């Protein structure tokens, strides 16, 4: 079976289509990869945005129950109804956060799943701890350490979110939000332990040293937030620091810190009185904690908005890049399709022979029918090309008539006979 012979035009089209199709495949694949990356960034931002409010409620709920529980164990007069309300609030916060934990576990790495599982394990043991507190069998250091596990798991999840952020700007914003969260948790722990210092020093040496560390830590870290390069964050932190609530905490904490230096056996002289009332101290601590939580939520919201904006920008750029590659491939194929445009291998533009292709006055081929700017078309001189020179020589030789030899022809000798 004989296959038809491919013409020059078909061969040129085949040569042009192969790289063009390859370019189209590469362009579509690259655009698809970028779109998928953008989709994952959008999903990351949506999941994180959905978890901001439940996470804040969980942090505030566990801090409230921890403070009321430790104050009750320290002998401070505490309203039982407030403690009951705080426990119900924490239970509800854990239930609301459960769906968000499942989504984050599926989206994030294995370490994210471990952090969310740790919160669930603490929630399962919460009822037993409360029973021990109500019965008076639980020790203050154990209760304090137990309540600290939930915020620790939350902060571990925040660190994982920083590592999985879709872009650098979002990572920076999440890092700033984490600084605020660490300051909030340190201040809340110091406030909860402070109840054991109201009537002297009822803390163990380890917890006394931790109180000093917590106070110094959250104030030093928040000073860094005030002087941060982020103007919006710095201004919000400056408003909080210059407020009266922050100032009142600043006069109470040194007095309580001094009491941690006295031994817990009561052998030292009477401790100095607090410069403000306990009620004022409580209101100031609650106000500062609320301000820090607001700042943390604002920083997280900004981070999610940056992630969403980056994802949208990636989608837009990927679509433009894919369209550009497809257009480039199409234009390459179209240019090869138009050259040559004759019906056979030897024909030129508009059915004319290659030797009569029009050229501009600058002697450059027009590549087809004379365009509008080709004002002085002229024929290609075959003698100007190597192929044309050989063709002209052959034509001259072919057109030259053969002349008979001069003089009489000598007869051909007869073959010899045997």
mmCIF file of C-alpha atoms in Angstrom:
data_model
loop_
_atom_site.group_PDB
_atom_site.id
_atom_site.type_symbol
_atom_site.label_atom_id
_atom_site.label_comp_id
_atom_site.label_asym_id
_atom_site.label_seq_id
_atom_site.Cartn_x
_atom_site.Cartn_y
_atom_site.Cartn_z
ATOM 1 C CA UNK A 1 0.000 0.000 0.000
ATOM 2 C CA UNK A 2 1.434 3.317 -1.053
ATOM 3 C CA UNK A 3 1.019 6.331 1.175
ATOM 4 C CA UNK A 4 0.515 9.732 -0.419
ATOM 5 C CA UNK A 5 3.599 11.888 -0.604
ATOM 6 C CA UNK A 6 3.499 14.820 1.791
ATOM 7 C CA UNK A 7 3.969 18.200 0.229
ATOM 8 C CA UNK A 8 6.175 20.976 1.502
ATOM 9 C CA UNK A 9 3.228 22.771 3.030
ATOM 10 C CA UNK A 10 2.150 19.722 5.022
ATOM 11 C CA UNK A 11 5.682 19.129 6.238
ATOM 12 C CA UNK A 12 6.050 22.740 7.350
ATOM 13 C CA UNK A 13 2.740 22.556 9.199
ATOM 14 C CA UNK A 14 3.820 19.364 10.942
ATOM 15 C CA UNK A 15 7.100 20.938 11.997
ATOM 16 C CA UNK A 16 5.270 24.004 13.296
ATOM 17 C CA UNK A 17 2.481 22.169 15.105
ATOM 18 C CA UNK A 18 4.679 19.886 17.218
ATOM 19 C CA UNK A 19 6.449 22.652 19.217
ATOM 20 C CA UNK A 20 3.256 24.699 19.240
ATOM 21 C CA UNK A 21 1.255 21.864 20.755
ATOM 22 C CA UNK A 22 4.043 21.263 23.260
ATOM 23 C CA UNK A 23 3.935 24.939 24.212
ATOM 24 C CA UNK A 24 0.161 24.751 24.640
ATOM 25 C CA UNK A 25 0.463 21.698 26.895
ATOM 26 C CA UNK A 26 3.150 23.381 28.986
ATOM 27 C CA UNK A 27 1.121 26.575 29.264
ATOM 28 C CA UNK A 28 -2.078 24.814 30.262
ATOM 29 C CA UNK A 29 -0.225 22.629 32.777
ATOM 30 C CA UNK A 30 1.557 25.596 34.352
ATOM 31 C CA UNK A 31 -1.664 27.582 34.539
ATOM 32 C CA UNK A 32 -3.467 24.612 36.064
ATOM 33 C CA UNK A 33 -0.768 24.184 38.706
ATOM 34 C CA UNK A 34 -0.943 27.865 39.624
ATOM 35 C CA UNK A 35 -4.731 27.781 39.774
ATOM 36 C CA UNK A 36 -4.587 24.741 42.057
ATOM 37 C CA UNK A 37 -2.103 26.529 44.273
ATOM 38 C CA UNK A 38 -4.411 29.533 44.390
ATOM 39 C CA UNK A 39 -7.364 27.304 45.258
ATOM 40 C CA UNK A 40 -5.454 25.776 48.169
ATOM 41 C CA UNK A 41 -4.475 29.250 49.368
ATOM 42 C CA UNK A 42 -8.123 30.323 49.265
ATOM 43 C CA UNK A 43 -9.117 27.221 51.235
ATOM 44 C CA UNK A 44 -6.375 27.910 53.780
ATOM 45 C CA UNK A 45 -7.536 31.496 54.244
ATOM 46 C CA UNK A 46 -11.195 30.500 54.535
ATOM 47 C CA UNK A 47 -10.503 27.808 57.128
ATOM 48 C CA UNK A 48 -8.298 30.114 59.181
ATOM 49 C CA UNK A 49 -10.829 32.918 58.984
ATOM 50 C CA UNK A 50 -13.575 30.585 60.157
ATOM 51 C CA UNK A 51 -11.464 29.531 63.140
ATOM 52 C CA UNK A 52 -10.569 32.999 64.484
ATOM 53 C CA UNK A 53 -13.745 33.684 66.467
ATOM 54 C CA UNK A 54 -14.089 30.148 67.951
ATOM 55 C CA UNK A 55 -10.414 30.138 68.920
ATOM 56 C CA UNK A 56 -10.699 33.480 70.675
ATOM 57 C CA UNK A 57 -13.784 32.299 72.556
ATOM 58 C CA UNK A 58 -11.937 29.157 73.647
ATOM 59 C CA UNK A 59 -8.929 31.125 74.879
ATOM 60 C CA UNK A 60 -11.028 33.615 76.817
ATOM 61 C CA UNK A 61 -13.212 30.847 78.277
ATOM 62 C CA UNK A 62 -10.315 28.749 79.542
ATOM 63 C CA UNK A 63 -8.560 31.809 80.955
ATOM 64 C CA UNK A 64 -11.720 32.849 82.805
ATOM 65 C CA UNK A 65 -12.283 29.412 84.335
ATOM 66 C CA UNK A 66 -8.604 29.087 85.245
ATOM 67 C CA UNK A 67 -8.594 32.444 87.005
ATOM 68 C CA UNK A 68 -11.785 31.787 88.993
ATOM 69 C CA UNK A 69 -10.684 28.255 89.902
ATOM 70 C CA UNK A 70 -7.234 29.286 91.142
ATOM 71 C CA UNK A 71 -8.658 32.226 93.039
ATOM 72 C CA UNK A 72 -11.151 29.946 94.754
ATOM 73 C CA UNK A 73 -8.392 27.467 95.651
ATOM 74 C CA UNK A 74 -6.287 30.370 97.005
ATOM 75 C CA UNK A 75 -9.064 31.295 99.450
ATOM 76 C CA UNK A 76 -10.365 34.384 97.688
ATOM 77 C CA UNK A 77 -14.099 34.903 98.009
ATOM 78 C CA UNK A 78 -15.443 33.793 94.623
ATOM 79 C CA UNK A 79 -19.019 33.728 93.407
ATOM 80 C CA UNK A 80 -19.926 30.117 92.673
ATOM 81 C CA UNK A 81 -22.385 31.222 90.014
ATOM 82 C CA UNK A 82 -19.601 32.962 88.091
ATOM 83 C CA UNK A 83 -17.516 29.798 88.232
ATOM 84 C CA UNK A 84 -20.453 27.719 86.982
ATOM 85 C CA UNK A 85 -21.037 30.155 84.136
ATOM 86 C CA UNK A 86 -17.348 30.041 83.216
ATOM 87 C CA UNK A 87 -17.434 26.231 83.085
ATOM 88 C CA UNK A 88 -20.481 26.240 80.839
ATOM 89 C CA UNK A 89 -18.806 28.778 78.596
ATOM 90 C CA UNK A 90 -15.716 26.609 78.217
ATOM 91 C CA UNK A 91 -17.797 23.517 77.426
ATOM 92 C CA UNK A 92 -19.679 25.416 74.729
ATOM 93 C CA UNK A 93 -16.455 26.828 73.269
ATOM 94 C CA UNK A 94 -15.002 23.333 72.962
ATOM 95 C CA UNK A 95 -18.134 22.087 71.180
ATOM 96 C CA UNK A 96 -18.153 25.009 68.751
ATOM 97 C CA UNK A 97 -14.465 24.586 67.951
ATOM 98 C CA UNK A 98 -14.749 20.857 67.211
ATOM 99 C CA UNK A 99 -15.828 21.212 63.525
ATOM 100 C CA UNK A 100 -13.084 23.756 62.915
ATOM 101 C CA UNK A 101 -10.536 21.395 64.461
ATOM 102 C CA UNK A 102 -11.621 18.638 62.076
ATOM 103 C CA UNK A 103 -11.249 20.928 59.054
ATOM 104 C CA UNK A 104 -7.811 22.121 60.134
ATOM 105 C CA UNK A 105 -6.676 18.545 60.766
ATOM 106 C CA UNK A 106 -7.653 17.534 57.225
ATOM 107 C CA UNK A 107 -6.082 20.609 55.622
ATOM 108 C CA UNK A 108 -2.859 20.921 57.620
ATOM 109 C CA UNK A 109 0.062 18.578 58.204
ATOM 110 C CA UNK A 110 0.164 15.767 60.754
ATOM 111 C CA UNK A 111 1.460 18.121 63.454
ATOM 112 C CA UNK A 112 -1.727 20.200 63.090
ATOM 113 C CA UNK A 113 -3.793 17.092 63.751
ATOM 114 C CA UNK A 114 -1.721 16.366 66.846
ATOM 115 C CA UNK A 115 -2.320 19.884 68.175
ATOM 116 C CA UNK A 116 -6.081 19.640 67.689
ATOM 117 C CA UNK A 117 -6.181 16.159 69.216
ATOM 118 C CA UNK A 118 -4.412 17.502 72.314
ATOM 119 C CA UNK A 119 -7.275 19.934 72.908
ATOM 120 C CA UNK A 120 -9.759 17.074 72.655
ATOM 121 C CA UNK A 121 -7.831 14.977 75.172
ATOM 122 C CA UNK A 122 -7.831 17.831 77.685
ATOM 123 C CA UNK A 123 -11.571 18.300 77.195
ATOM 124 C CA UNK A 124 -12.197 14.641 78.056
ATOM 125 C CA UNK A 125 -10.399 15.014 81.398
ATOM 126 C CA UNK A 126 -11.985 18.335 82.265
ATOM 127 C CA UNK A 127 -14.928 16.869 84.187
ATOM 128 C CA UNK A 128 -12.636 14.864 86.481
ATOM 129 C CA UNK A 129 -10.528 17.915 87.274
ATOM 130 C CA UNK A 130 -13.580 19.964 88.175
ATOM 131 C CA UNK A 131 -14.762 17.251 90.507
ATOM 132 C CA UNK A 132 -11.400 17.296 92.272
ATOM 133 C CA UNK A 133 -11.517 21.084 92.604
ATOM 134 C CA UNK A 134 -15.028 20.993 94.082
ATOM 135 C CA UNK A 135 -14.048 18.197 96.476
ATOM 136 C CA UNK A 136 -10.892 20.009 97.548
ATOM 137 C CA UNK A 137 -8.608 17.117 96.565
ATOM 138 C CA UNK A 138 -6.865 18.807 93.632
ATOM 139 C CA UNK A 139 -3.548 20.599 94.161
ATOM 140 C CA UNK A 140 -3.058 24.126 92.875
ATOM 141 C CA UNK A 141 0.059 23.344 90.778
ATOM 142 C CA UNK A 142 -1.734 20.436 89.082
ATOM 143 C CA UNK A 143 -4.825 22.494 88.318
ATOM 144 C CA UNK A 144 -2.699 25.349 87.000
ATOM 145 C CA UNK A 145 -0.733 23.024 84.710
ATOM 146 C CA UNK A 146 -3.912 21.353 83.456
ATOM 147 C CA UNK A 147 -5.590 24.567 82.366
ATOM 148 C CA UNK A 148 -2.397 25.683 80.632
ATOM 149 C CA UNK A 149 -2.534 22.769 78.195
ATOM 150 C CA UNK A 150 -5.384 24.135 76.105
ATOM 151 C CA UNK A 151 -3.702 27.490 75.321
ATOM 152 C CA UNK A 152 -0.447 25.644 74.679
ATOM 153 C CA UNK A 153 -2.173 23.455 72.081
ATOM 154 C CA UNK A 154 -3.722 26.529 70.477
ATOM 155 C CA UNK A 155 -0.346 28.259 70.252
ATOM 156 C CA UNK A 156 1.182 25.108 68.756
ATOM 157 C CA UNK A 157 -1.483 25.241 66.052
ATOM 158 C CA UNK A 158 -0.690 28.912 65.452
ATOM 159 C CA UNK A 159 2.974 28.075 64.875
ATOM 160 C CA UNK A 160 1.986 25.383 62.375
ATOM 161 C CA UNK A 161 -0.259 27.870 60.587
ATOM 162 C CA UNK A 162 2.724 30.205 60.249
ATOM 163 C CA UNK A 163 4.730 27.477 58.532
ATOM 164 C CA UNK A 164 1.924 26.565 56.138
ATOM 165 C CA UNK A 165 0.995 30.146 55.195
ATOM 166 C CA UNK A 166 0.698 30.637 51.413
ATOM 167 C CA UNK A 167 3.030 33.646 51.224
ATOM 168 C CA UNK A 168 5.652 35.546 53.209
ATOM 169 C CA UNK A 169 3.451 38.553 54.009
ATOM 170 C CA UNK A 170 0.864 36.311 55.653
ATOM 171 C CA UNK A 171 3.583 34.585 57.653
ATOM 172 C CA UNK A 172 4.849 37.915 58.994
ATOM 173 C CA UNK A 173 1.330 38.956 59.992
ATOM 174 C CA UNK A 174 0.715 35.641 61.756
ATOM 175 C CA UNK A 175 4.012 35.987 63.609
ATOM 176 C CA UNK A 176 2.953 39.383 64.907
ATOM 177 C CA UNK A 177 -0.404 37.932 65.965
ATOM 178 C CA UNK A 178 1.393 35.111 67.775
ATOM 179 C CA UNK A 179 3.403 37.666 69.773
ATOM 180 C CA UNK A 180 0.153 39.229 70.973
ATOM 181 C CA UNK A 181 -1.269 35.821 71.867
ATOM 182 C CA UNK A 182 1.825 34.911 73.892
ATOM 183 C CA UNK A 183 1.583 38.219 75.749
ATOM 184 C CA UNK A 184 -2.108 37.645 76.472
ATOM 185 C CA UNK A 185 -1.533 34.154 77.834
ATOM 186 C CA UNK A 186 1.401 35.219 80.018
ATOM 187 C CA UNK A 187 -0.581 38.110 81.480
ATOM 188 C CA UNK A 188 -3.574 35.843 82.160
ATOM 189 C CA UNK A 189 -1.427 33.240 83.920
ATOM 190 C CA UNK A 190 0.201 35.884 86.098
ATOM 191 C CA UNK A 191 -3.220 37.283 86.974
ATOM 192 C CA UNK A 192 -4.480 33.818 87.964
ATOM 193 C CA UNK A 193 -1.423 33.094 90.133
ATOM 194 C CA UNK A 194 -1.617 36.527 91.744
ATOM 195 C CA UNK A 195 -4.540 35.436 93.943
ATOM 196 C CA UNK A 196 -2.163 33.234 95.927
ATOM 197 C CA UNK A 197 -0.093 36.342 96.718
ATOM 198 C CA UNK A 198 -2.870 38.514 98.131
ATOM 199 C CA UNK A 199 -2.377 37.357 101.723
ATOM 200 C CA UNK A 200 1.329 36.691 101.590
ATOM 201 C CA UNK A 201 3.096 33.988 99.608
ATOM 202 C CA UNK A 202 1.049 30.837 99.091
ATOM 203 C CA UNK A 203 2.963 29.780 95.999
ATOM 204 C CA UNK A 204 5.635 27.149 95.777
ATOM 205 C CA UNK A 205 9.147 28.362 94.882
ATOM 206 C CA UNK A 206 8.651 27.060 91.345
ATOM 207 C CA UNK A 207 5.361 28.901 90.849
ATOM 208 C CA UNK A 208 6.756 32.015 92.521
ATOM 209 C CA UNK A 209 9.635 32.068 90.048
ATOM 210 C CA UNK A 210 7.181 31.484 87.224
ATOM 211 C CA UNK A 211 5.099 34.473 88.315
ATOM 212 C CA UNK A 212 8.137 36.722 88.077
ATOM 213 C CA UNK A 213 8.994 35.267 84.691
ATOM 214 C CA UNK A 214 5.451 35.709 83.368
ATOM 215 C CA UNK A 215 5.195 39.363 84.369
ATOM 216 C CA UNK A 216 8.564 40.234 82.877
ATOM 217 C CA UNK A 217 7.862 38.189 79.756
ATOM 218 C CA UNK A 218 4.531 39.684 78.758
ATOM 219 C CA UNK A 219 5.620 43.261 79.426
ATOM 220 C CA UNK A 220 8.895 42.878 77.541
ATOM 221 C CA UNK A 221 7.227 41.156 74.633
ATOM 222 C CA UNK A 222 4.489 43.751 74.419
ATOM 223 C CA UNK A 223 7.071 46.536 74.400
ATOM 224 C CA UNK A 224 8.365 44.946 71.197
ATOM 225 C CA UNK A 225 4.850 45.055 69.753
ATOM 226 C CA UNK A 226 4.583 48.760 70.580
ATOM 227 C CA UNK A 227 7.811 49.463 68.684
ATOM 228 C CA UNK A 228 6.965 47.151 65.760
ATOM 229 C CA UNK A 229 7.312 48.327 62.174
ATOM 230 C CA UNK A 230 3.634 47.651 61.515
ATOM 231 C CA UNK A 231 2.125 51.084 62.088
ATOM 232 C CA UNK A 232 -1.422 49.806 62.566
ATOM 233 C CA UNK A 233 -0.374 47.256 65.171
ATOM 234 C CA UNK A 234 1.962 49.680 66.878
ATOM 235 C CA UNK A 235 -0.735 52.344 67.233
ATOM 236 C CA UNK A 236 -3.240 49.882 68.706
ATOM 237 C CA UNK A 237 -0.643 48.610 71.175
ATOM 238 C CA UNK A 238 0.307 52.162 72.135
ATOM 239 C CA UNK A 239 -3.330 52.982 72.932
ATOM 240 C CA UNK A 240 -3.524 49.945 75.208
ATOM 241 C CA UNK A 241 -0.250 50.706 76.988
ATOM 242 C CA UNK A 242 -1.170 54.330 77.617
ATOM 243 C CA UNK A 243 -4.556 53.389 79.107
ATOM 244 C CA UNK A 244 -5.287 53.521 82.851
ATOM 245 C CA UNK A 245 -5.896 49.761 83.111
ATOM 246 C CA UNK A 246 -2.359 48.970 81.941
ATOM 247 C CA UNK A 247 -0.971 51.549 84.351
ATOM 248 C CA UNK A 248 -2.863 50.079 87.303
ATOM 249 C CA UNK A 249 -1.496 46.623 86.557
ATOM 250 C CA UNK A 250 1.939 48.191 86.503
ATOM 251 C CA UNK A 251 1.622 49.343 90.110
ATOM 252 C CA UNK A 252 0.119 46.082 91.442
ATOM 253 C CA UNK A 253 2.496 43.584 89.872
ATOM 254 C CA UNK A 254 5.709 44.866 91.532
ATOM 255 C CA UNK A 255 4.075 44.530 94.957
ATOM 256 C CA UNK A 256 2.987 40.963 94.246
ATOM 257 C CA UNK A 257 6.380 40.162 92.757
ATOM 258 C CA UNK A 258 8.051 41.303 95.972
ATOM 259 C CA UNK A 259 5.910 38.834 97.933
ATOM 260 C CA UNK A 260 7.221 35.915 95.891
ATOM 261 C CA UNK A 261 10.662 36.598 97.342
ATOM 262 C CA UNK A 262 9.404 35.893 100.886
ATOM 263 C CA UNK A 263 9.311 32.275 102.076
ATOM 264 C CA UNK A 264 5.893 30.663 102.196
ATOM 265 C CA UNK A 265 6.148 29.684 105.898
ATOM 266 C CA UNK A 266 5.167 33.207 106.996
ATOM 267 C CA UNK A 267 8.363 33.836 108.963
ATOM 268 C CA UNK A 268 8.950 37.250 107.406
ATOM 269 C CA UNK A 269 7.412 40.564 108.152
ATOM 270 C CA UNK A 270 3.963 41.505 106.943
ATOM 271 C CA UNK A 271 3.718 42.154 103.203
ATOM 272 C CA UNK A 272 3.031 45.632 101.890
ATOM 273 C CA UNK A 273 -0.585 46.439 101.082
ATOM 274 C CA UNK A 274 -1.809 46.644 97.508
ATOM 275 C CA UNK A 275 -1.839 50.179 96.051
ATOM 276 C CA UNK A 276 -5.363 49.617 94.637
ATOM 277 C CA UNK A 277 -8.355 47.541 95.643
ATOM 278 C CA UNK A 278 -8.781 43.954 94.516
ATOM 279 C CA UNK A 279 -11.883 44.932 92.547
ATOM 280 C CA UNK A 280 -9.939 47.584 90.637
ATOM 281 C CA UNK A 281 -7.198 45.075 89.956
ATOM 282 C CA UNK A 282 -9.733 42.584 88.576
ATOM 283 C CA UNK A 283 -11.377 45.165 86.336
ATOM 284 C CA UNK A 284 -7.991 46.339 85.054
ATOM 285 C CA UNK A 285 -6.849 42.801 84.296
ATOM 286 C CA UNK A 286 -10.085 42.006 82.459
ATOM 287 C CA UNK A 287 -9.813 45.204 80.413
ATOM 288 C CA UNK A 288 -6.212 44.550 79.407
ATOM 289 C CA UNK A 289 -6.988 40.932 78.523
ATOM 290 C CA UNK A 290 -9.904 42.043 76.359
ATOM 291 C CA UNK A 291 -7.729 44.631 74.610
ATOM 292 C CA UNK A 292 -5.036 42.058 73.880
ATOM 293 C CA UNK A 293 -7.638 39.642 72.516
ATOM 294 C CA UNK A 294 -9.006 42.363 70.230
ATOM 295 C CA UNK A 295 -5.512 43.098 68.943
ATOM 296 C CA UNK A 296 -4.832 39.400 68.336
ATOM 297 C CA UNK A 297 -8.082 38.973 66.412
ATOM 298 C CA UNK A 298 -7.365 42.053 64.287
ATOM 299 C CA UNK A 299 -3.901 40.748 63.414
ATOM 300 C CA UNK A 300 -5.316 37.360 62.416
ATOM 301 C CA UNK A 301 -8.009 38.972 60.296
ATOM 302 C CA UNK A 302 -5.366 41.005 58.470
ATOM 303 C CA UNK A 303 -3.354 37.839 57.867
ATOM 304 C CA UNK A 304 -6.332 36.027 56.342
ATOM 305 C CA UNK A 305 -7.118 39.015 54.120
ATOM 306 C CA UNK A 306 -3.528 39.039 52.888
ATOM 307 C CA UNK A 307 -3.749 35.325 52.120
ATOM 308 C CA UNK A 308 -7.022 35.754 50.208
ATOM 309 C CA UNK A 309 -5.617 38.688 48.240
ATOM 310 C CA UNK A 310 -2.470 36.731 47.371
ATOM 311 C CA UNK A 311 -4.572 33.767 46.232
ATOM 312 C CA UNK A 312 -6.721 35.964 43.981
ATOM 313 C CA UNK A 313 -3.610 37.583 42.514
ATOM 314 C CA UNK A 314 -2.108 34.153 41.830
ATOM 315 C CA UNK A 315 -5.276 33.048 40.045
ATOM 316 C CA UNK A 316 -5.315 36.143 37.866
ATOM 317 C CA UNK A 317 -1.640 35.863 36.953
ATOM 318 C CA UNK A 318 -1.889 32.145 36.217
ATOM 319 C CA UNK A 319 -4.806 32.656 33.836
ATOM 320 C CA UNK A 320 -2.973 35.452 32.024
ATOM 321 C CA UNK A 321 0.180 33.329 31.809
ATOM 322 C CA UNK A 322 -1.732 30.377 30.398
ATOM 323 C CA UNK A 323 -3.530 32.578 27.873
ATOM 324 C CA UNK A 324 -0.219 34.118 26.820
ATOM 325 C CA UNK A 325 1.353 30.726 26.173
ATOM 326 C CA UNK A 326 -1.663 29.556 24.164
ATOM 327 C CA UNK A 327 -1.590 32.767 22.112
ATOM 328 C CA UNK A 328 2.124 32.360 21.468
ATOM 329 C CA UNK A 329 1.604 28.800 20.274
ATOM 330 C CA UNK A 330 -1.293 29.825 18.033
ATOM 331 C CA UNK A 331 0.637 32.709 16.497
ATOM 332 C CA UNK A 332 3.592 30.429 15.741
ATOM 333 C CA UNK A 333 1.301 27.942 14.030
ATOM 334 C CA UNK A 334 -0.482 30.673 12.065
ATOM 335 C CA UNK A 335 2.772 32.175 10.810
ATOM 336 C CA UNK A 336 3.940 28.778 9.587
ATOM 337 C CA UNK A 337 0.529 28.169 8.028
ATOM 338 C CA UNK A 338 0.809 31.306 5.904
ATOM 339 C CA UNK A 339 4.310 30.488 4.556
ATOM 340 C CA UNK A 340 4.221 29.300 1.853
ATOM 341 C CA UNK A 341 0.583 29.739 0.747
ATOM 342 C CA UNK A 342 0.820 28.156 -2.680
ATOM 343 C CA UNK A 343 -1.017 25.018 -3.720
ATOM 344 C CA UNK A 344 2.109 23.004 -4.438
ATOM 345 C CA UNK A 345 5.719 22.818 -3.467
ATOM 346 C CA UNK A 346 6.910 24.903 -6.362
ATOM 347 C CA UNK A 347 4.244 27.570 -6.354
ATOM 348 C CA UNK A 348 4.572 30.925 -4.682
ATOM 349 C CA UNK A 349 2.163 33.462 -3.293
ATOM 350 C CA UNK A 350 -1.161 33.895 -5.081
ATOM 351 C CA UNK A 351 -0.369 30.962 -7.362
ATOM 352 C CA UNK A 352 2.692 32.602 -8.865
ATOM 353 C CA UNK A 353 6.040 30.961 -9.222
ATOM 354 C CA UNK A 354 8.671 31.608 -6.587
ATOM 355 C CA UNK A 355 10.766 33.516 -9.109
ATOM 356 C CA UNK A 356 8.020 36.093 -9.431
ATOM 357 C CA UNK A 357 7.277 36.636 -5.743
ATOM 358 C CA UNK A 358 6.888 40.382 -5.168
ATOM 359 C CA UNK A 359 9.486 42.271 -3.230
ATOM 360 C CA UNK A 360 9.620 45.747 -1.842
ATOM 361 C CA UNK A 361 11.975 48.372 -3.097
ATOM 362 C CA UNK A 362 14.299 47.385 -0.267
ATOM 363 C CA UNK A 363 14.624 43.987 -1.989
ATOM 364 C CA UNK A 364 13.158 42.121 1.007
ATOM 365 C CA UNK A 365 10.506 39.478 0.218
ATOM 366 C CA UNK A 366 6.983 40.452 1.167
ATOM 367 C CA UNK A 367 6.158 36.851 2.062
ATOM 368 C CA UNK A 368 2.928 36.667 0.066
ATOM 369 C CA UNK A 369 0.678 38.977 -1.856
ATOM 370 C CA UNK A 370 2.039 42.552 -1.882
ATOM 371 C CA UNK A 371 0.802 44.352 1.218
ATOM 372 C CA UNK A 372 -0.363 47.936 1.195
ATOM 373 C CA UNK A 373 3.060 49.289 2.081
ATOM 374 C CA UNK A 374 4.786 47.339 -0.729
ATOM 375 C CA UNK A 375 4.504 50.183 -3.200
ATOM 376 C CA UNK A 376 7.061 49.066 -5.793
ATOM 377 C CA UNK A 377 6.771 45.330 -6.246
ATOM 378 C CA UNK A 378 9.363 43.715 -8.355
ATOM 379 C CA UNK A 379 10.410 40.198 -9.238
ATOM 380 C CA UNK A 380 13.107 38.288 -7.519
ATOM 381 C CA UNK A 381 16.191 37.994 -9.674
ATOM 382 C CA UNK A 382 17.058 34.294 -9.684
ATOM 383 C CA UNK A 383 20.691 35.137 -10.305
ATOM 384 C CA UNK A 384 20.876 36.706 -6.812
ATOM 385 C CA UNK A 385 20.551 33.325 -5.099
ATOM 386 C CA UNK A 386 22.709 30.231 -5.286
ATOM 387 C CA UNK A 387 19.746 28.110 -6.330
ATOM 388 C CA UNK A 388 18.797 30.681 -8.953
ATOM 389 C CA UNK A 389 22.349 30.765 -10.332
ATOM 390 C CA UNK A 390 22.423 26.997 -10.840
ATOM 391 C CA UNK A 391 18.959 27.050 -12.380
ATOM 392 C CA UNK A 392 19.970 29.805 -14.830
ATOM 393 C CA UNK A 393 23.101 27.970 -15.869
ATOM 394 C CA UNK A 394 21.140 24.775 -16.511
ATOM 395 C CA UNK A 395 18.566 26.686 -18.519
ATOM 396 C CA UNK A 396 21.253 28.261 -20.696
ATOM 397 C CA UNK A 397 22.813 24.884 -21.308
ATOM 398 C CA UNK A 398 19.439 23.382 -22.108
ATOM 399 C CA UNK A 399 18.481 26.130 -24.552
ATOM 400 C CA UNK A 400 21.831 26.070 -26.418
ATOM 401 C CA UNK A 401 21.328 24.200 -29.777
ATOM 402 C CA UNK A 402 23.716 21.387 -30.508
ATOM 403 C CA UNK A 403 25.926 22.116 -33.540
ATOM 404 C CA UNK A 404 27.228 19.319 -35.803
ATOM 405 C CA UNK A 405 30.947 18.729 -35.764
ATOM 406 C CA UNK A 406 32.985 20.459 -38.431
ATOM 407 C CA UNK A 407 34.477 18.365 -41.258
ATOM 408 C CA UNK A 408 33.479 15.012 -42.639
ATOM 409 C CA UNK A 409 32.668 12.247 -40.254
ATOM 410 C CA UNK A 410 35.012 9.304 -40.388
ATOM 411 C CA UNK A 411 33.253 6.012 -41.014
ATOM 412 C CA UNK A 412 32.933 3.631 -38.103
ATOM 413 C CA UNK A 413 35.281 0.727 -38.523
ATOM 414 C CA UNK A 414 33.571 -2.575 -39.259
ATOM 415 C CA UNK A 415 33.837 -5.230 -36.641
ATOM 416 C CA UNK A 416 36.455 -7.842 -37.277
ATOM 417 C CA UNK A 417 35.203 -11.182 -38.514
ATOM 418 C CA UNK A 418 36.524 -14.381 -37.269
#
